[in-house]
Coordinates of C-alpha atoms in Angstrom, one line a residue:
X1 CA 20.6 -3.1 -5.2
X2 CA 21.3 -5.6 -2.4
X3 CA 22.4 -9.1 -3.0
X4 CA 19.7 -11.6 -3.9
X5 CA 21.7 -14.7 -3.0
X6 CA 19.8 -17.6 -1.7
X7 CA 21.6 -19.0 1.4
X8 CA 22.2 -22.8 1.7
X9 CA 21.8 -24.4 5.1
X10 CA 25.0 -25.1 7.0
X11 CA 24.1 -28.1 9.0
X12 CA 26.0 -29.5 12.0
X13 CA 26.0 -33.0 13.4
X14 CA 23.1 -34.2 15.5
X15 CA 21.4 -37.6 15.5
X16 CA 17.7 -37.8 14.7
X17 CA 16.3 -41.3 14.9
X18 CA 13.2 -41.7 12.8
X19 CA 12.3 -44.2 10.1
X20 CA 10.1 -44.0 7.0
X21 CA 8.0 -47.0 6.2
X22 CA 6.7 -47.5 2.7
X23 CA 3.0 -48.2 2.3
X24 CA 1.5 -50.7 0.0
X25 CA -0.3 -48.1 -2.2
X26 CA 2.1 -45.2 -2.8
X27 CA 0.5 -43.9 -6.0
X28 CA -2.4 -41.6 -5.2
X29 CA -3.8 -41.8 -1.7
X30 CA -2.5 -39.2 0.8
X31 CA -1.6 -40.5 4.3
X32 CA -4.6 -40.7 6.5
X33 CA -5.1 -41.4 10.2
X34 CA -7.9 -40.9 12.6
X35 CA -6.0 -39.0 15.4
X36 CA -5.2 -36.1 13.2
X37 CA -8.8 -34.9 13.3
X38 CA -8.3 -33.6 16.8
X39 CA -4.7 -32.5 16.5
X40 CA -4.5 -28.7 16.7
X41 CA -1.4 -28.7 14.5
X42 CA -3.1 -30.0 11.4
X43 CA -6.5 -30.2 9.7
X44 CA -8.8 -32.9 8.5
X45 CA -8.6 -31.6 4.9
X46 CA -7.8 -34.2 2.3
X47 CA -5.7 -32.1 0.0
X48 CA -6.6 -32.0 -3.7
X49 CA -3.9 -31.6 -6.3
X50 CA -4.5 -28.1 -7.7
X51 CA -0.9 -26.9 -7.9
X52 CA -1.2 -24.6 -10.9
X53 CA 1.5 -21.9 -11.3
X54 CA -0.1 -18.8 -12.8
X55 CA 2.0 -16.1 -14.4
X56 CA 0.1 -12.8 -14.5
X57 CA 1.2 -10.4 -17.2
X58 CA -0.1 -6.9 -17.9
X59 CA -0.3 -7.7 -21.6
X60 CA 0.2 -4.2 -22.9
X61 CA 3.4 -3.8 -20.8
X62 CA 4.9 -7.3 -21.0
X63 CA 6.4 -7.1 -24.5
X64 CA 7.1 -3.3 -24.6
X65 CA 10.7 -2.7 -25.5
X66 CA 10.5 1.1 -25.4
X67 CA 12.3 2.7 -22.5
X68 CA 11.3 6.4 -22.9
X69 CA 8.8 6.3 -20.0
X70 CA 7.5 9.9 -20.4
X71 CA 4.9 10.7 -17.7
X72 CA 1.5 10.6 -19.3
X73 CA 3.2 9.5 -22.6
X74 CA 1.2 8.5 -25.6
X75 CA 1.3 5.1 -27.2
X76 CA 3.7 6.5 -29.8
X77 CA 6.0 8.0 -27.2
X78 CA 6.1 5.2 -24.6
X79 CA 5.3 2.2 -26.8
X80 CA 3.1 -0.7 -26.0
X81 CA 3.4 -4.5 -26.0
X82 CA 1.6 -6.6 -28.5
X83 CA 0.1 -10.1 -28.7
X84 CA 2.8 -10.9 -31.2
X85 CA 5.6 -9.9 -28.7
X86 CA 4.6 -12.9 -26.6
X87 CA 6.7 -15.3 -28.7
X88 CA 7.6 -18.9 -28.5
X89 CA 10.9 -18.0 -26.7
X90 CA 9.0 -15.9 -24.2
X91 CA 6.5 -18.7 -23.5
X92 CA 9.2 -21.3 -23.3
X93 CA 11.0 -19.1 -20.8
X94 CA 7.9 -19.0 -18.7
X95 CA 7.4 -22.8 -19.0
X96 CA 11.0 -23.3 -17.9
X97 CA 10.3 -21.1 -14.9
X98 CA 7.7 -23.6 -13.8
X99 CA 4.6 -21.8 -15.1
X100 CA 1.5 -23.8 -16.1
X101 CA -1.0 -21.0 -16.8
X102 CA -0.6 -17.5 -18.2
X103 CA -3.1 -14.8 -17.1
X104 CA -3.3 -12.3 -20.0
X105 CA -4.5 -9.3 -18.2
X106 CA -6.2 -6.5 -20.1
X107 CA -7.3 -8.4 -23.2
X108 CA -10.9 -7.2 -23.5
X109 CA -11.4 -4.0 -25.3
X110 CA -11.6 -1.1 -22.8
X111 CA -12.0 2.7 -22.9
X112 CA -8.8 4.5 -23.9
X113 CA -7.7 8.0 -25.0
X114 CA -5.9 6.5 -28.0
X115 CA -7.7 7.3 -31.2
X116 CA -8.9 4.2 -33.2
X117 CA -11.6 6.0 -35.2
X118 CA -9.9 5.1 -38.5
X119 CA -10.7 1.5 -37.7
X120 CA -14.4 2.1 -37.0
X121 CA -14.0 2.2 -33.2
X122 CA -15.8 5.1 -31.5
X123 CA -13.6 7.5 -29.5
X124 CA -13.8 7.7 -25.8
X125 CA -14.3 10.9 -23.7
X126 CA -11.4 11.7 -21.4
X127 CA -13.9 12.8 -18.7
X128 CA -14.6 9.2 -18.1
X129 CA -11.2 7.5 -18.8
X130 CA -8.5 7.0 -16.2
X131 CA -5.1 7.5 -17.7
X132 CA -3.8 7.7 -21.3
X133 CA -4.2 4.0 -22.0
X134 CA -7.3 3.6 -19.8
X135 CA -8.2 1.0 -17.2
X136 CA -8.5 -2.6 -18.5
X137 CA -11.3 -3.0 -16.0
X138 CA -13.5 -0.4 -17.8
X139 CA -14.6 -2.8 -20.6
X140 CA -16.0 -1.2 -23.7
X141 CA -16.8 -4.3 -25.7
X142 CA -17.0 -7.8 -24.1
X143 CA -16.8 -9.4 -27.6
X144 CA -13.6 -7.7 -28.7
X145 CA -9.9 -7.4 -27.8
X146 CA -8.2 -4.1 -27.2
X147 CA -6.7 -2.7 -30.4
X148 CA -3.6 -1.5 -28.5
X149 CA -2.4 -5.2 -28.5
X150 CA -2.6 -5.7 -32.2
X151 CA 0.1 -5.1 -34.9
X152 CA -2.7 -5.0 -37.5
X153 CA -5.7 -3.5 -35.7
X154 CA -8.2 -4.9 -38.2
X155 CA -6.8 -8.4 -37.5
X156 CA -6.7 -8.0 -33.7
X157 CA -9.0 -11.0 -32.9
X158 CA -7.0 -13.2 -35.3
X159 CA -3.8 -12.1 -33.5
X160 CA -5.3 -13.0 -30.1
X161 CA -6.5 -16.4 -31.4
X162 CA -2.9 -17.0 -32.7
X163 CA -1.6 -16.2 -29.2
X164 CA -4.0 -18.7 -27.7
X165 CA -2.7 -21.4 -30.1
X166 CA 0.9 -20.4 -29.5
X167 CA 0.4 -20.6 -25.7
X168 CA -1.1 -24.1 -26.0
X169 CA 1.6 -25.2 -28.3
X170 CA 4.1 -24.3 -25.6
X171 CA 2.2 -26.5 -23.1
X172 CA 0.7 -23.6 -21.2
X173 CA -2.9 -22.7 -20.6
X174 CA -4.7 -19.4 -21.1
X175 CA -6.5 -17.3 -18.5
X176 CA -8.2 -14.0 -19.2
X177 CA -10.2 -11.5 -17.1
X178 CA -14.0 -11.7 -16.8
X179 CA -15.2 -8.4 -15.5
X180 CA -18.9 -9.0 -14.5
X181 CA -19.7 -6.2 -12.1
X182 CA -19.2 -3.1 -14.3
X183 CA -18.4 -1.8 -17.7
X184 CA -17.1 1.5 -19.2
X185 CA -19.6 4.3 -19.4
X186 CA -19.0 4.3 -23.1
X187 CA -19.9 0.6 -23.5
X188 CA -21.1 -0.3 -26.9
X189 CA -20.2 -3.6 -28.6
X190 CA -19.2 -3.2 -32.3
X191 CA -18.0 -6.8 -32.5
X192 CA -21.0 -8.7 -31.0
X193 CA -22.1 -11.7 -32.9
X194 CA -25.1 -11.5 -35.1
X195 CA -28.4 -11.5 -33.2
X196 CA -26.9 -10.4 -29.9
X197 CA -28.7 -7.5 -28.2
X198 CA -26.3 -5.1 -26.6
X199 CA -26.2 -4.3 -22.9
X200 CA -28.8 -1.6 -22.1
X201 CA -30.2 -1.6 -25.6
X202 CA -33.7 -2.6 -24.4
X203 CA -33.6 -1.1 -20.9
X204 CA -36.5 0.9 -19.5
X205 CA -34.5 4.0 -18.5
X206 CA -37.5 5.6 -16.8
X207 CA -37.0 3.1 -13.9
X208 CA -34.2 3.2 -11.3
X209 CA -34.5 -0.6 -11.2
X210 CA -36.2 -3.2 -13.3
X211 CA -35.4 -7.0 -13.1
X212 CA -34.5 -7.2 -16.8
X213 CA -32.7 -3.9 -17.1
X214 CA -28.9 -4.4 -17.6
X215 CA -28.1 -1.1 -15.8
X216 CA -29.3 0.9 -12.8
X217 CA -30.5 4.4 -13.5
X218 CA -31.0 7.7 -11.7
X219 CA -34.2 8.9 -13.5
X220 CA -34.4 12.6 -14.4
X221 CA -30.7 13.2 -13.4
X222 CA -27.8 13.8 -15.7
X223 CA -24.4 12.3 -14.9
X224 CA -21.9 14.9 -13.3
X225 CA -18.2 14.4 -13.9
X226 CA -16.4 14.6 -10.6
X227 CA -14.9 18.0 -10.0
X228 CA -11.4 16.6 -9.4
X229 CA -11.2 14.4 -12.5
X230 CA -7.9 15.2 -14.3
X231 CA -6.8 12.1 -16.2
X232 CA -3.7 13.6 -17.9
X233 CA -2.4 16.1 -15.4
X234 CA -1.3 19.3 -17.2
X235 CA -2.1 17.7 -20.6
X236 CA -5.7 17.8 -22.0
X237 CA -7.3 14.6 -23.3
X238 CA -9.9 14.2 -26.0
X239 CA -13.1 15.9 -25.0
X240 CA -11.8 16.7 -21.6
X241 CA -14.2 19.5 -20.6
X242 CA -16.3 18.0 -17.8
X243 CA -19.3 18.0 -20.1
X244 CA -19.6 14.3 -20.7
X245 CA -23.3 13.7 -21.3
X246 CA -25.3 10.8 -19.8
X247 CA -29.0 11.1 -19.3
X248 CA -30.3 9.5 -17.2
X249 CA -27.2 8.9 -15.2
X250 CA -26.3 5.3 -14.5
X251 CA -25.2 3.9 -11.1
X252 CA -21.4 3.8 -10.7
X253 CA -19.5 0.5 -10.6
X254 CA -18.7 0.6 -6.9
X255 CA -22.4 0.7 -6.0
X256 CA -22.8 4.5 -5.9
X257 CA -26.5 5.2 -6.8
X258 CA -26.0 8.9 -7.5
X259 CA -25.6 11.0 -10.5
X260 CA -22.7 12.7 -8.8
X261 CA -20.0 10.1 -7.9
X262 CA -16.8 11.4 -6.1
X263 CA -13.3 11.5 -7.6
X264 CA -12.5 8.4 -5.4
X265 CA -15.3 6.3 -6.9
X266 CA -15.1 4.2 -10.0
X267 CA -16.8 7.0 -11.8
X268 CA -15.5 5.8 -15.2
X269 CA -17.7 2.6 -14.9
X270 CA -21.3 1.7 -14.6
X271 CA -22.7 -1.2 -12.5
X272 CA -24.5 -4.1 -14.1
X273 CA -27.9 -5.2 -12.8
X274 CA -28.1 -8.9 -11.9
X275 CA -31.6 -8.6 -10.4
X276 CA -30.7 -7.1 -7.1
X277 CA -32.7 -4.0 -6.1
X278 CA -30.0 -2.3 -3.9
X279 CA -32.2 0.7 -3.1
X280 CA -35.1 -1.5 -1.9
X281 CA -33.5 -3.7 0.8
X282 CA -31.5 -5.6 -1.8
X283 CA -34.5 -7.5 -2.9
X284 CA -33.7 -10.4 -5.2
X285 CA -35.5 -10.8 -8.5
X286 CA -33.9 -14.0 -9.9
X287 CA -36.9 -15.8 -11.3
X288 CA -37.2 -15.8 -14.2
X289 CA -33.5 -15.7 -14.9
X290 CA -32.5 -12.0 -15.4
X291 CA -31.5 -10.8 -18.8
X292 CA -28.0 -9.8 -17.6
X293 CA -27.3 -13.4 -16.4
X294 CA -28.0 -14.7 -19.9
X295 CA -25.9 -12.0 -21.6
X296 CA -23.0 -12.7 -19.4
X297 CA -23.3 -16.4 -19.9
X298 CA -23.2 -15.9 -23.6
X299 CA -20.0 -13.7 -23.2
X300 CA -18.3 -16.5 -21.3
X301 CA -19.4 -19.1 -23.9
X302 CA -17.9 -16.8 -26.6
X303 CA -14.4 -16.8 -25.0
X304 CA -14.6 -20.4 -24.0
X305 CA -15.0 -21.3 -27.6
X306 CA -12.0 -19.2 -28.4
X307 CA -9.9 -21.7 -26.5
X308 CA -9.6 -19.8 -23.2
X309 CA -8.9 -22.3 -20.4
X310 CA -10.1 -20.2 -17.5
X311 CA -11.3 -16.9 -16.1
X312 CA -10.1 -14.6 -13.3
X313 CA -13.4 -13.1 -12.2
X314 CA -13.0 -9.5 -11.1
X315 CA -14.7 -8.4 -7.9
X316 CA -16.6 -11.7 -7.7
X317 CA -18.3 -10.8 -4.4
X318 CA -20.0 -7.7 -5.9
X319 CA -22.1 -10.1 -8.1
X320 CA -24.8 -12.2 -6.5
X321 CA -23.6 -15.7 -5.6
X322 CA -26.7 -17.1 -7.3
X323 CA -25.4 -15.9 -10.7
X324 CA -22.2 -17.8 -10.2
X325 CA -24.1 -20.9 -9.2
X326 CA -26.0 -20.6 -12.4
X327 CA -23.3 -19.6 -14.9
X328 CA -20.2 -21.7 -13.9
X329 CA -22.0 -25.1 -14.4
X330 CA -23.3 -23.7 -17.7
X331 CA -19.8 -23.0 -19.0
X332 CA -18.4 -26.3 -17.7
X333 CA -20.9 -28.1 -19.9
X334 CA -18.8 -26.8 -22.8
X335 CA -15.4 -27.4 -21.1
X336 CA -15.5 -29.4 -17.9
X337 CA -11.8 -28.5 -17.2
X338 CA -12.3 -24.7 -17.5
X339 CA -11.1 -22.8 -14.3
X340 CA -12.9 -20.0 -12.5
X341 CA -10.9 -17.9 -10.0
X342 CA -12.8 -15.4 -7.9
X343 CA -11.2 -12.2 -6.7
X344 CA -12.6 -12.3 -3.1
X345 CA -11.8 -10.4 0.1
X346 CA -14.3 -11.6 2.7
X347 CA -13.3 -14.8 4.5
X348 CA -16.8 -15.1 6.0
X349 CA -18.2 -16.1 2.6
X350 CA -15.3 -18.1 1.1
X351 CA -16.9 -21.4 1.7
X352 CA -20.2 -20.2 0.2
X353 CA -18.6 -19.0 -3.0
X354 CA -16.8 -22.3 -3.3
X355 CA -19.7 -24.6 -2.5
X356 CA -22.7 -22.7 -3.6
X357 CA -21.1 -20.4 -6.2
X358 CA -19.0 -23.3 -7.7
X359 CA -15.8 -21.4 -7.9
X360 CA -12.6 -23.5 -8.3
X361 CA -10.4 -21.0 -6.5
X362 CA -10.6 -17.8 -4.5
X363 CA -7.9 -15.1 -3.7
X364 CA -6.1 -15.6 -0.4
X365 CA -5.4 -11.9 0.0
X366 CA -6.7 -10.8 3.3
X367 CA -5.4 -14.0 4.9
X368 CA -2.0 -15.3 3.8
X369 CA -1.0 -12.3 1.6
X370 CA -1.6 -9.7 4.3
X371 CA 0.0 -11.9 7.0
X372 CA 3.1 -12.5 4.9
X373 CA 3.3 -8.8 3.9
X374 CA 3.5 -7.9 7.6
X375 CA 6.3 -10.5 8.1
X376 CA 8.2 -9.2 5.1
X377 CA 8.0 -5.7 6.5
X378 CA 9.2 -6.8 9.9
X379 CA 5.9 -6.0 11.5
X380 CA 4.2 -9.4 11.7
X381 CA 4.3 -12.8 13.4
X382 CA 4.2 -16.3 12.1
X383 CA 0.9 -16.7 14.0
X384 CA -0.7 -15.0 11.1
X385 CA 0.2 -18.0 8.9
X386 CA -1.3 -20.4 11.6
X387 CA -4.5 -18.4 11.6
X388 CA -4.9 -18.9 7.8
X389 CA -4.8 -22.7 7.7
X390 CA -6.4 -23.2 11.1
X391 CA -9.3 -20.8 10.8
X392 CA -9.8 -19.0 7.5
X393 CA -9.4 -21.9 5.1
X394 CA -9.2 -24.8 7.4
X395 CA -10.6 -27.5 5.2
X396 CA -10.5 -25.9 1.8
X397 CA -7.0 -24.6 1.5
X398 CA -6.5 -26.4 -1.8
X399 CA -9.0 -23.9 -3.3
X400 CA -7.1 -20.8 -2.3
X401 CA -5.0 -18.9 -4.9
X402 CA -1.8 -17.6 -3.1
X403 CA 0.5 -14.8 -4.2
X404 CA 2.8 -12.0 -3.1
X405 CA 2.2 -9.6 -6.1
X406 CA -0.5 -8.8 -8.6
X407 CA -1.6 -5.7 -10.5
X408 CA -3.6 -4.4 -7.5
X409 CA -0.8 -4.8 -4.9
X410 CA 2.5 -3.0 -4.4
X411 CA 5.7 -4.5 -5.7
X412 CA 7.8 -6.3 -3.1
X413 CA 10.9 -4.4 -4.1
X414 CA 9.2 -1.0 -3.8
X415 CA 9.8 1.2 -0.7
X416 CA 6.0 1.0 -0.1
X417 CA 6.2 -2.7 0.5
X418 CA 9.6 -4.3 1.6
X419 CA 12.3 -2.6 -0.6
X420 CA 14.5 -5.7 -0.5
X421 CA 13.2 -8.3 -3.0
X422 CA 15.0 -11.1 -1.0
X423 CA 12.2 -10.8 1.5
X424 CA 10.3 -13.0 -1.0
X425 CA 12.5 -16.0 -0.4
X426 CA 10.9 -17.2 2.8
X427 CA 7.5 -15.7 2.0
X428 CA 7.2 -17.1 -1.5
X429 CA 8.3 -20.5 -0.2
X430 CA 5.4 -20.5 2.2
X431 CA 3.1 -19.2 -0.5
X432 CA 4.0 -22.0 -2.9
X433 CA 4.3 -24.9 -0.4
X434 CA 1.9 -24.3 2.4
X435 CA -1.0 -26.0 0.5
X436 CA -1.7 -27.9 -2.7
X437 CA -3.7 -25.0 -4.3
X438 CA -2.5 -22.7 -7.1
X439 CA 0.2 -20.1 -6.7
X440 CA 0.7 -16.9 -8.8
X441 CA 3.6 -14.7 -9.8
X442 CA 3.3 -11.2 -11.4
X443 CA 5.5 -10.4 -14.3
X444 CA 8.7 -8.7 -13.1
X445 CA 8.3 -10.0 -9.6
X446 CA 10.9 -12.7 -10.3
X447 CA 13.6 -10.1 -11.1
X448 CA 12.8 -7.6 -8.4
X449 CA 10.9 -5.0 -10.3
X450 CA 10.4 -2.0 -7.9
X451 CA 7.8 0.0 -9.8
X452 CA 9.8 3.2 -9.5
X453 CA 8.4 6.5 -10.7
X454 CA 5.1 8.1 -11.4
X455 CA 3.9 6.8 -14.7
X456 CA 1.0 9.3 -15.1
X457 CA -2.5 8.6 -13.9
X458 CA -0.8 5.9 -11.8
X459 CA 1.1 8.0 -9.2
X460 CA 4.3 6.9 -7.4
X461 CA 2.5 4.3 -5.3
X462 CA 4.7 1.2 -5.5
X463 CA 2.5 -0.4 -8.2
X464 CA 3.2 -1.0 -11.9
X465 CA 0.6 1.1 -13.8
X466 CA -2.5 -0.4 -15.3
X467 CA -3.6 3.0 -16.6
X468 CA -0.6 4.3 -18.6
X469 CA 1.7 3.3 -21.5
X470 CA 5.0 2.4 -19.9
X471 CA 8.1 0.3 -20.1
X472 CA 8.9 -1.9 -17.1
X473 CA 12.7 -1.4 -16.6
X474 CA 13.8 -4.5 -14.7
X475 CA 11.5 -6.8 -16.6
X476 CA 12.9 -5.3 -19.9
X477 CA 16.4 -6.4 -18.8
X478 CA 15.1 -9.9 -18.6
X479 CA 13.3 -9.5 -21.9
X480 CA 16.6 -8.4 -23.5
X481 CA 15.2 -6.9 -26.7
X482 CA 12.9 -9.9 -27.3
X483 CA 15.4 -12.7 -26.6
X484 CA 13.7 -13.4 -23.2
X485 CA 17.0 -14.8 -21.9
X486 CA 17.8 -12.5 -19.0
X487 CA 20.8 -11.2 -20.8
X488 CA 20.8 -7.8 -19.2
X489 CA 20.0 -8.8 -15.6
X490 CA 22.5 -8.3 -12.8
X491 CA 24.0 -11.2 -11.0
X492 CA 21.7 -10.5 -8.1
X493 CA 18.7 -10.5 -10.3
X494 CA 19.7 -13.8 -11.9
X495 CA 20.1 -15.4 -8.4
X496 CA 16.6 -14.2 -7.5
X497 CA 15.0 -15.5 -10.7
X498 CA 16.9 -18.8 -10.2
X499 CA 15.3 -19.0 -6.8
X500 CA 11.8 -18.5 -8.2
X501 CA 12.4 -21.1 -10.9
X502 CA 13.7 -23.7 -8.4
X503 CA 10.8 -23.1 -6.1
X504 CA 8.1 -23.2 -8.7
X505 CA 9.4 -26.2 -10.4
X506 CA 9.8 -28.0 -7.1
X507 CA 6.2 -27.1 -6.1
X508 CA 4.8 -28.6 -9.3
X509 CA 7.0 -31.7 -9.3
X510 CA 6.8 -32.7 -5.7
X511 CA 4.2 -35.2 -4.7
X512 CA 4.1 -34.0 -1.2
X513 CA 3.5 -30.4 -2.2
X514 CA 1.0 -31.2 -4.9
X515 CA -1.3 -33.4 -2.8
X516 CA 0.2 -34.0 0.6
X517 CA -1.2 -33.3 4.1
X518 CA 0.1 -30.6 6.3
X519 CA 1.5 -30.6 9.9
X520 CA 2.7 -27.4 11.6
X521 CA 5.8 -27.7 13.9
X522 CA 5.6 -24.4 15.7
X523 CA 4.2 -25.7 18.9
X524 CA 6.8 -28.4 19.1
X525 CA 9.7 -25.9 18.6
X526 CA 8.6 -22.6 20.0
X527 CA 10.6 -23.2 23.2
X528 CA 13.6 -24.5 21.4
X529 CA 17.0 -22.8 21.7
X530 CA 17.4 -20.2 18.9
X531 CA 14.0 -21.1 17.4
X532 CA 12.5 -17.6 17.3
X533 CA 8.9 -18.6 16.6
X534 CA 7.9 -15.0 15.6
X535 CA 10.2 -15.2 12.5
X536 CA 10.9 -18.9 12.0
X537 CA 8.2 -21.1 10.6
X538 CA 8.3 -24.9 10.0
X539 CA 6.0 -27.6 8.8
X540 CA 5.7 -31.0 7.2
X541 CA 4.0 -31.8 3.9
X542 CA 3.7 -35.6 3.3
X543 CA 2.1 -38.4 1.3
X544 CA 2.9 -42.1 1.2
X545 CA 5.4 -41.4 -1.6
X546 CA 7.2 -38.4 -0.2
X547 CA 7.9 -36.6 3.1
X548 CA 9.1 -33.0 3.2
X549 CA 10.1 -30.6 6.0
X550 CA 9.9 -26.9 5.1
X551 CA 11.7 -24.3 7.3
X552 CA 11.9 -20.6 6.7
X553 CA 13.5 -17.6 8.5
X554 CA 11.8 -14.2 7.9
X555 CA 14.4 -12.3 9.9
X556 CA 16.3 -9.8 7.8
X557 CA 19.4 -9.7 10.0
X558 CA 19.5 -12.7 12.4
X559 CA 21.3 -16.0 11.7
X560 CA 19.6 -18.7 13.9
X561 CA 20.8 -22.2 14.7
X562 CA 17.9 -24.1 16.0
X563 CA 17.5 -27.9 16.2
X564 CA 14.2 -28.8 14.6
X565 CA 12.1 -31.2 16.6
X566 CA 9.5 -33.4 14.9
X567 CA 7.2 -34.6 17.7
X568 CA 5.7 -38.1 18.1
X569 CA 2.3 -37.0 16.8
X570 CA 3.8 -35.5 13.7
X571 CA 5.9 -38.6 13.1
X572 CA 2.8 -40.8 13.4
X573 CA 0.8 -38.6 11.1
X574 CA 3.5 -38.6 8.4
X575 CA 4.2 -42.3 8.8
X576 CA 7.7 -41.9 10.3
X577 CA 9.2 -44.8 12.2
X578 CA 11.5 -43.8 15.2
X579 CA 13.6 -47.0 14.8
X580 CA 15.4 -45.8 11.6
X581 CA 18.0 -43.1 11.1
X582 CA 16.8 -40.5 8.5
X583 CA 18.5 -38.3 6.1
X584 CA 17.5 -34.8 5.1
X585 CA 18.2 -33.4 1.6
X586 CA 17.5 -29.8 0.8
X587 CA 15.8 -29.9 -2.5
X588 CA 15.3 -26.2 -2.8
X589 CA 18.9 -25.3 -2.5
X590 CA 20.4 -28.5 -4.0
X591 CA 22.4 -29.3 -0.9
X592 CA 23.8 -32.7 0.0
X593 CA 22.0 -35.1 2.3
X594 CA 22.7 -34.8 6.1
X595 CA 21.6 -36.8 9.1
X596 CA 21.1 -33.7 11.3
X597 CA 18.3 -31.3 12.0
X598 CA 20.5 -28.7 13.7
X599 CA 20.3 -26.0 11.1
X600 CA 22.0 -22.7 10.4
X601 CA 19.2 -20.5 9.1
X602 CA 20.6 -17.4 7.4
X603 CA 18.6 -14.2 7.3
X604 CA 15.8 -14.4 4.7
X605 CA 16.3 -18.1 4.0
X606 CA 14.2 -21.1 3.0
X607 CA 14.8 -24.8 3.0
X608 CA 12.7 -27.8 1.7
X609 CA 14.2 -31.0 3.0
X610 CA 13.2 -34.4 1.6
X611 CA 13.2 -37.0 4.4
X612 CA 14.3 -40.5 3.6
X613 CA 15.5 -43.5 5.6
X614 CA 19.3 -43.8 5.8
X615 CA 20.5 -46.6 3.6

């Protein structure tokens, strides 16, 4: 494993003559000025303070101490994490890292090959389950939690409720998944409140589509298990015989309106009907309000009243925007502060899902994540970053959730992504400080977890499995048998985690990062000596209270020594006065103040300078 050391700027002498004036109202208002509206290096967005730090954990893996890691291993062989494993010391360690919200992934009861029939839970058929543990996105009961996560299965909801209280007691907020587009083929709620009619219970199954049906059907056709379905390799799962019976067949979760989905489809799921007739020119039937809308509203109300503080909404764009416009305001009547985060991948409709759909935040995956991934792999250009703020989210960047890892994406430290986890140093700095919106870290990312090995249904693909029972080795070193103190980490891993902590804490404590305006410095520096604009990126974040200069170097092997220039337009935008000497203090690396902007940028380095007038 390579060194994870975070380099500190070596700064040589050079005089920079700017001055910071102090305004009369430094408390809340960002710096504003009319000329920035036409300046191509900034935007007219007035940033909003949405600087949440989300820690996503695959709940069944987070607290698992077992290190057997047998391919396709059972819950007994490979172990599983429990709600109760997420202890006060674990939560305090996340709080100290700079986390504000914990996304407990995989909480809702989903289809699995583990037998819970002694607890009155119907068994699932392996023909329509992916992996031994099953996908947490094939929900089996919207009103229950997965029994895997409970020490006492009969008390599983009480154990979840205790986790919510414990999380809140540690000054953290709770996010869970809301999976609105599809459910498991075996969906049947055993835990629904009295008087609730189950999904599909009153459907007219003779019709392919009816506005108040909860599912779509293929009348007269029985479901056919894909020929290549083999969820446990050489092992045989319960009822694995390719004879799973479903008549009439239901449409598959990824919009396959056929009784015979392919092995590459989401064949283990069925799509929910929100009143869109897909097979008839996508005609909308939204008046009166469709039955599915009401049922999903009631599910969100149920979890909101459990104390959940927000929902990460799976595949939000596969559900009509009109539903979100209806349901999000309904839930905010119960808790005005509840947060809705949409998993979205089409920049053309971002604005619509924020404005009409009422989402608080959307994924910034195809923009910033994809651009930074290319840079981290040595394939990209910092122009990709410029495109994000200038075009894709020009005036709503505060509403974009930014990240470098999640359960769908490959681990940074995997050979499939970047191999070297130090590549996250410049990229994560940009991710956390480019805007005032939320930032997310995936469990194990902060210690360089590489997702080695083929876990079972999840092949060797650079991702940590969501389908199998597994221990996460580098994360387990930090967990240290339940102490959550990093006691088994290497020195390099401790340096990496220390970097994440300093960055995340800075991003939540800094006034300029939380609510400041943005000014890019690429145009002013791209002709400068040793400023290699393809791999060096610099910008200002500023309010009346604080001015920051952020500089990163994505190069893996080049040490560069540019002199950073802040042009007149940027000085005016940030309120800098050219008649005063300034000092620059690297807050990220805890370096002493200097009066110079001639920098030594080590490979894979990042710097956050606070600018102040020299006393």
